[in-house]
Amino acid sequence: APITGIYQFNVNLFFTSFNPAQIRIFKTPAGGSDETMAEQKAQGFAGSHHVLNDSRCIQLNVGDAVRVHKDSGTLTTNTGKDFGSFSGFLIG
């Protein structure tokens, strides 16, 4: 984070069928260890796809970081690119 404040983060990932999927959002304080801020899970079904998404506000201090980690599942791809997005911005 470039400045201290409240940030909104959004993640949206598209997974293939038959695979259970799990993602976690981590906050890493400057000089600290990862803290799990959110966890989403889904179970795939034959012939289907599933989406894992989350949107949340997180208080950050200067130098803190936020990241998304895919613990399990196979991301849906097209021409070698994953279908998904991750964004974050300062709201106050």
Coordinates of C-alpha atoms in Angstrom, one line a residue:
A1 CA 0.0 0.0 0.0
P2 CA 1.4 3.4 -0.9
I3 CA -0.6 5.2 1.8
T4 CA -2.4 4.1 5.0
G5 CA -6.2 3.7 4.4
I6 CA -9.1 1.4 3.6
Y7 CA -8.8 -0.4 0.3
Q8 CA -11.4 -2.4 -1.6
F9 CA -10.2 -5.6 -3.2
N10 CA -12.1 -7.7 -5.8
V11 CA -11.2 -11.2 -7.1
N12 CA -13.1 -13.2 -9.7
L13 CA -11.7 -16.6 -11.0
F14 CA -13.3 -19.1 -13.4
F15 CA -12.5 -22.8 -12.8
T16 CA -13.1 -25.9 -14.9
S17 CA -15.5 -28.7 -13.9
F18 CA -14.8 -31.8 -11.9
N19 CA -12.2 -30.1 -9.7
P20 CA -12.8 -28.7 -6.2
A21 CA -11.4 -25.2 -6.1
Q22 CA -10.2 -23.0 -3.2
I23 CA -8.7 -19.5 -3.1
R24 CA -7.5 -17.4 -0.2
I25 CA -6.9 -13.6 0.2
F26 CA -3.9 -12.8 2.3
K27 CA -2.8 -9.5 3.9
T28 CA 1.0 -9.2 4.6
P29 CA 1.8 -6.4 7.0
A30 CA 5.1 -4.6 6.2
G31 CA 7.8 -6.8 7.7
G32 CA 5.2 -9.3 9.0
S33 CA 3.7 -12.7 8.2
D34 CA 0.6 -13.5 6.0
E35 CA -2.8 -13.2 7.6
T36 CA -5.7 -14.9 5.9
M37 CA -8.5 -12.3 5.2
A38 CA -10.9 -14.5 3.2
E39 CA -11.3 -18.1 2.0
Q40 CA -13.6 -19.3 -0.8
K41 CA -14.3 -22.9 -1.8
A42 CA -16.4 -24.6 -4.6
Q43 CA -16.9 -28.2 -5.7
G44 CA -17.1 -28.8 -9.5
F45 CA -19.9 -30.8 -11.1
A46 CA -19.9 -32.8 -14.3
G47 CA -20.2 -30.6 -17.4
S48 CA -20.1 -27.4 -15.4
H49 CA -17.7 -24.6 -14.5
H50 CA -17.7 -22.5 -11.3
V51 CA -16.6 -19.1 -10.3
L52 CA -15.0 -18.1 -7.0
N53 CA -15.2 -14.4 -6.2
D54 CA -14.9 -12.1 -3.3
S55 CA -15.0 -8.4 -2.6
R56 CA -13.9 -6.9 0.7
C57 CA -12.5 -3.8 2.4
I58 CA -9.2 -4.1 4.2
Q59 CA -7.4 -1.6 6.4
L60 CA -3.8 -1.3 5.2
N61 CA -0.8 0.6 6.5
V62 CA 2.1 1.9 4.3
G63 CA 4.0 -1.1 2.9
D64 CA 1.3 -3.7 3.6
A65 CA 0.5 -6.0 0.7
V66 CA -2.6 -8.1 -0.4
R67 CA -2.4 -11.1 -2.6
V68 CA -4.7 -14.0 -3.8
H69 CA -3.5 -17.6 -3.7
K70 CA -5.2 -20.5 -5.6
D71 CA -4.9 -23.4 -3.2
S72 CA -6.6 -26.0 -5.5
G73 CA -8.5 -26.2 -8.7
T74 CA -7.8 -25.8 -12.4
L75 CA -8.3 -22.3 -13.9
T76 CA -10.3 -22.1 -17.2
T77 CA -8.0 -20.9 -20.0
N78 CA -8.4 -19.6 -23.5
T79 CA -5.3 -19.3 -25.8
G80 CA -3.1 -19.8 -22.7
K81 CA -4.6 -17.0 -20.6
D82 CA -6.6 -17.6 -17.4
F83 CA -10.1 -16.2 -17.1
G84 CA -10.0 -14.1 -13.9
S85 CA -9.4 -10.7 -12.4
F86 CA -7.9 -9.1 -9.3
S87 CA -8.2 -5.4 -8.5
G88 CA -7.8 -3.1 -5.6
F89 CA -8.1 0.6 -4.9
L90 CA -8.0 3.1 -2.0
I91 CA -11.5 4.2 -0.8
G92 CA -10.6 6.3 2.2

